[in-house]
XYZ file of C-alpha atoms in Angstrom:
287
model
C 79.181 -17.889 116.894
C 80.585 -16.476 113.432
C 83.992 -19.181 113.607
C 85.790 -16.965 111.572
C 85.563 -14.236 113.463
C 86.683 -16.487 116.591
C 89.896 -17.720 114.716
C 90.410 -14.206 113.682
C 90.627 -12.444 117.115
C 91.685 -14.675 119.049
C 94.910 -15.641 115.876
C 94.915 -11.398 116.107
C 95.231 -11.882 120.349
C 98.146 -15.173 120.215
C 100.233 -13.238 118.091
C 100.094 -9.650 120.610
C 101.425 -11.864 123.250
C 103.931 -12.554 121.003
C 103.591 -15.844 119.494
C 104.918 -16.252 115.584
C 102.194 -15.447 112.875
C 102.585 -18.836 111.487
C 102.746 -20.562 115.009
C 99.485 -18.948 115.533
C 97.729 -19.435 111.580
C 98.451 -23.630 112.704
C 96.771 -23.594 116.457
C 93.871 -21.824 114.230
C 93.566 -24.098 111.734
C 93.984 -26.935 113.436
C 91.715 -25.810 115.852
C 89.426 -25.145 113.726
C 89.512 -28.979 111.864
C 88.393 -30.221 115.758
C 85.631 -28.599 115.949
C 83.811 -29.047 112.439
C 84.294 -32.475 112.952
C 81.821 -32.125 115.365
C 77.572 -30.730 115.409
C 77.301 -27.472 115.756
C 74.979 -27.904 119.068
C 78.601 -29.734 120.735
C 80.572 -26.784 118.595
C 78.882 -24.342 119.872
C 79.145 -25.857 124.403
C 82.670 -26.365 123.240
C 83.457 -22.643 122.148
C 81.794 -21.816 125.381
C 84.205 -24.149 127.371
C 87.018 -22.095 125.609
C 85.693 -18.595 126.526
C 86.684 -15.968 124.610
C 89.815 -15.619 122.164
C 91.286 -13.645 124.520
C 90.802 -15.843 127.271
C 91.917 -18.644 125.578
C 94.892 -16.724 124.286
C 95.979 -15.812 127.937
C 96.212 -19.987 128.017
C 97.245 -21.194 125.325
C 100.832 -18.029 125.503
C 100.923 -19.194 129.560
C 101.333 -22.950 128.662
C 103.663 -22.454 126.100
C 105.458 -19.321 128.751
C 105.648 -23.215 130.898
C 106.997 -25.071 128.424
C 109.974 -22.918 127.743
C 110.799 -22.134 131.629
C 111.291 -26.427 132.132
C 112.647 -27.534 128.362
C 116.552 -28.930 128.659
C 119.189 -27.984 127.386
C 120.076 -28.212 124.202
C 121.827 -31.734 124.598
C 118.960 -32.975 126.185
C 116.872 -32.736 123.531
C 119.120 -34.297 121.028
C 119.458 -37.271 123.508
C 115.272 -36.931 123.508
C 113.491 -36.675 120.547
C 110.297 -36.607 122.677
C 111.015 -33.142 123.787
C 111.339 -31.133 119.541
C 108.151 -30.855 120.171
C 107.449 -28.154 122.652
C 106.666 -24.548 122.053
C 110.204 -22.012 123.186
C 107.967 -19.215 122.383
C 111.089 -16.723 124.079
C 111.727 -13.318 122.533
C 114.665 -13.750 121.047
C 114.509 -17.290 119.986
C 110.832 -17.674 118.346
C 111.707 -16.866 115.015
C 114.035 -20.224 115.164
C 110.760 -22.440 116.419
C 109.534 -24.743 113.156
C 106.439 -24.254 111.864
C 106.343 -28.247 111.893
C 106.456 -28.445 116.212
C 103.262 -28.876 117.168
C 100.756 -26.428 119.074
C 99.518 -27.178 122.552
C 95.924 -28.172 122.971
C 94.127 -26.562 126.049
C 91.729 -28.221 128.108
C 88.138 -26.822 129.403
C 89.747 -29.315 133.119
C 91.386 -26.982 136.010
C 94.241 -28.815 135.419
C 96.372 -27.751 132.356
C 97.631 -30.060 129.984
C 98.960 -30.248 126.617
C 98.566 -32.287 124.293
C 101.473 -33.173 121.270
C 100.782 -33.910 118.164
C 102.937 -36.075 116.059
C 105.718 -35.008 113.673
C 105.331 -37.073 110.905
C 108.954 -35.438 109.240
C 110.357 -37.379 112.848
C 109.005 -39.961 112.438
C 109.903 -41.067 109.354
C 113.951 -39.643 109.401
C 113.480 -41.811 112.216
C 112.091 -44.911 110.912
C 115.444 -44.089 108.309
C 117.799 -44.032 111.204
C 117.086 -47.358 113.136
C 118.145 -50.205 111.468
C 116.142 -53.015 110.475
C 117.264 -56.553 112.319
C 117.999 -58.666 110.269
C 119.689 -62.400 110.215
C 122.580 -61.850 108.003
C 124.435 -65.715 107.146
C 126.879 -66.033 107.845
C 129.895 -65.838 105.743
C 131.092 -69.964 105.657
C 135.315 -70.362 106.714
C 136.666 -71.186 103.445
C 137.289 -75.649 103.351
C 141.237 -76.673 103.873
C 142.545 -78.337 100.920
C 141.889 -81.982 100.984
C 145.282 -84.093 101.224
C 146.977 -86.529 98.807
C 145.821 -89.264 101.304
C 142.358 -87.808 101.126
C 142.641 -88.200 97.526
C 144.058 -91.198 97.125
C 141.617 -92.166 99.307
C 138.882 -90.474 97.053
C 139.667 -92.303 93.771
C 140.245 -95.563 95.929
C 136.573 -95.219 96.829
C 135.379 -94.209 92.986
C 136.607 -97.313 91.636
C 136.232 -99.883 94.296
C 132.602 -99.297 93.567
C 132.493 -98.002 89.737
C 130.850 -101.743 90.254
C 128.133 -100.496 92.132
C 127.623 -97.186 90.608
C 127.816 -97.852 87.358
C 125.070 -100.619 87.187
C 122.821 -98.142 88.461
C 124.326 -94.976 86.561
C 123.043 -97.255 83.237
C 119.200 -98.362 85.346
C 118.518 -95.064 85.964
C 119.689 -94.573 81.987
C 117.762 -97.212 80.348
C 114.771 -95.842 82.158
C 114.720 -92.001 81.637
C 115.014 -92.985 78.278
C 112.259 -95.244 78.157
C 110.369 -92.703 80.065
C 111.075 -89.965 77.419
C 111.171 -93.119 74.567
C 107.491 -94.126 75.416
C 106.145 -90.864 75.579
C 107.871 -89.754 72.028
C 105.796 -93.507 70.488
C 102.925 -91.904 72.181
C 102.495 -88.265 71.043
C 103.323 -89.969 67.506
C 100.746 -92.780 68.174
C 97.423 -90.078 68.929
C 98.433 -88.370 66.284
C 98.405 -91.221 63.664
C 94.982 -92.226 65.576
C 93.968 -88.601 65.451
C 94.269 -89.071 61.578
C 92.472 -92.820 61.982
C 89.979 -91.590 63.466
C 89.390 -88.652 61.679
C 89.191 -90.731 58.409
C 87.297 -93.888 59.289
C 83.800 -91.752 61.191
C 84.046 -89.629 58.727
C 83.643 -92.598 56.206
C 81.365 -94.536 58.305
C 78.827 -91.204 58.875
C 78.684 -90.386 55.499
C 77.901 -94.689 55.046
C 75.482 -94.538 57.463
C 73.770 -91.457 56.464
C 73.742 -92.114 53.257
C 72.602 -95.594 53.583
C 70.131 -94.125 56.710
C 68.855 -92.236 54.402
C 68.319 -93.519 51.185
C 66.396 -96.773 53.380
C 63.947 -93.920 55.150
C 62.931 -92.680 51.581
C 59.515 -93.838 50.017
C 58.232 -96.329 48.326
C 60.243 -98.739 50.505
C 59.991 -101.403 53.083
C 62.641 -100.920 55.422
C 61.592 -97.406 56.879
C 62.615 -98.499 60.450
C 66.025 -100.221 59.205
C 66.645 -96.514 57.830
C 65.470 -94.768 60.436
C 68.434 -96.547 62.284
C 71.461 -96.243 60.305
C 70.382 -92.857 60.825
C 71.009 -92.771 64.286
C 73.597 -95.093 63.582
C 75.363 -92.027 61.343
C 75.331 -89.612 63.817
C 76.509 -91.287 66.096
C 79.425 -92.448 65.068
C 79.937 -88.331 64.679
C 79.511 -87.532 68.035
C 82.166 -90.133 68.936
C 84.431 -88.529 66.168
C 84.777 -85.454 67.279
C 84.690 -86.361 71.427
C 88.012 -89.335 70.491
C 89.994 -86.582 67.516
C 89.078 -83.744 70.871
C 90.716 -86.385 72.596
C 93.613 -87.303 71.284
C 94.670 -84.263 69.386
C 94.923 -82.171 73.331
C 97.050 -86.256 74.409
C 99.374 -84.944 71.383
C 99.350 -81.533 72.009
C 98.805 -80.428 76.087
C 98.738 -83.648 78.277
C 102.850 -85.541 76.492
C 104.808 -82.071 75.864
C 103.456 -81.295 79.752
C 104.692 -84.499 80.887
C 107.788 -84.261 79.448
C 108.062 -80.987 80.990
C 107.859 -82.530 84.703
C 110.102 -85.627 83.376
C 113.155 -82.789 82.272
C 112.822 -81.491 85.928
C 112.982 -85.253 88.016
C 115.815 -85.857 85.668
C 117.968 -82.504 86.620
C 116.745 -82.508 90.302
C 118.435 -86.644 90.061
C 121.292 -84.940 88.599
C 121.911 -82.612 91.906
C 120.940 -85.239 93.890
C 124.200 -87.223 92.370
C 126.341 -84.202 92.873
C 126.027 -83.493 95.899
C 126.849 -87.125 97.038
C 130.257 -87.015 95.044
C 130.855 -83.853 96.915
C 129.646 -84.973 100.325
C 132.384 -88.043 99.344
C 134.871 -84.953 98.311
C 133.856 -83.599 101.699
C 134.917 -86.533 103.826
C 137.582 -87.609 102.025
C 138.609 -83.821 102.559
C 138.338 -84.501 107.233
C 141.175 -87.907 106.826
């Protein structure tokens, strides 16, 4: 069966029955897309169940007319957004029907049914209108000003506890200064060690390799001694390279990384001390 001719005749029959050309074209396109996904045999069987284009057009128009008769008033349509998908083919209101509304789909069973296609524009609008449920943080009530008595208690508490917190502050500051100093000394020491390793390794390697080569020259009786010294020289070269890489990475990577983490810990400690002072002040505020 020629699908192009079938849908052309169906569109003409729908227009002749009172449906607008836009609605007719939309229905034919939707039906054509649904049939295009079927196998040829299944498509032919489906078209045969629909009958001729004129019969299918009569059934579509009949369903649309029943929807128009059962359509509620305009206020009820606004209250129920799902009713906006129905089609009104009344002669006086056909031009006002938007193209985005759904076209009824005819089923081949005895009981006539309609399938309402979702309207993407309507769903997008509803999503915009629906409020997003978010837990809004409650606004903190303004704190009352501290009384004169509370301020006196705060300063007396700070003054009387000064031997304790001053001692702890000196100890804590000393620990952080010691840690920073140790890291700086470690960085300088690694740089010095790197220099010594490179220079000493090069000298020892030259001595070992040179002495070994001289001992292995023809005419000497210490070939194996020279071979041993040459091997030691190669070991010194390898050790110099390995230790130089480790010392360089320790001075340029490990120490800066540790300093960064120590600074983060220092800031955290200062914040905790600040929170402790604020907590004491708030307790005095309530007195």
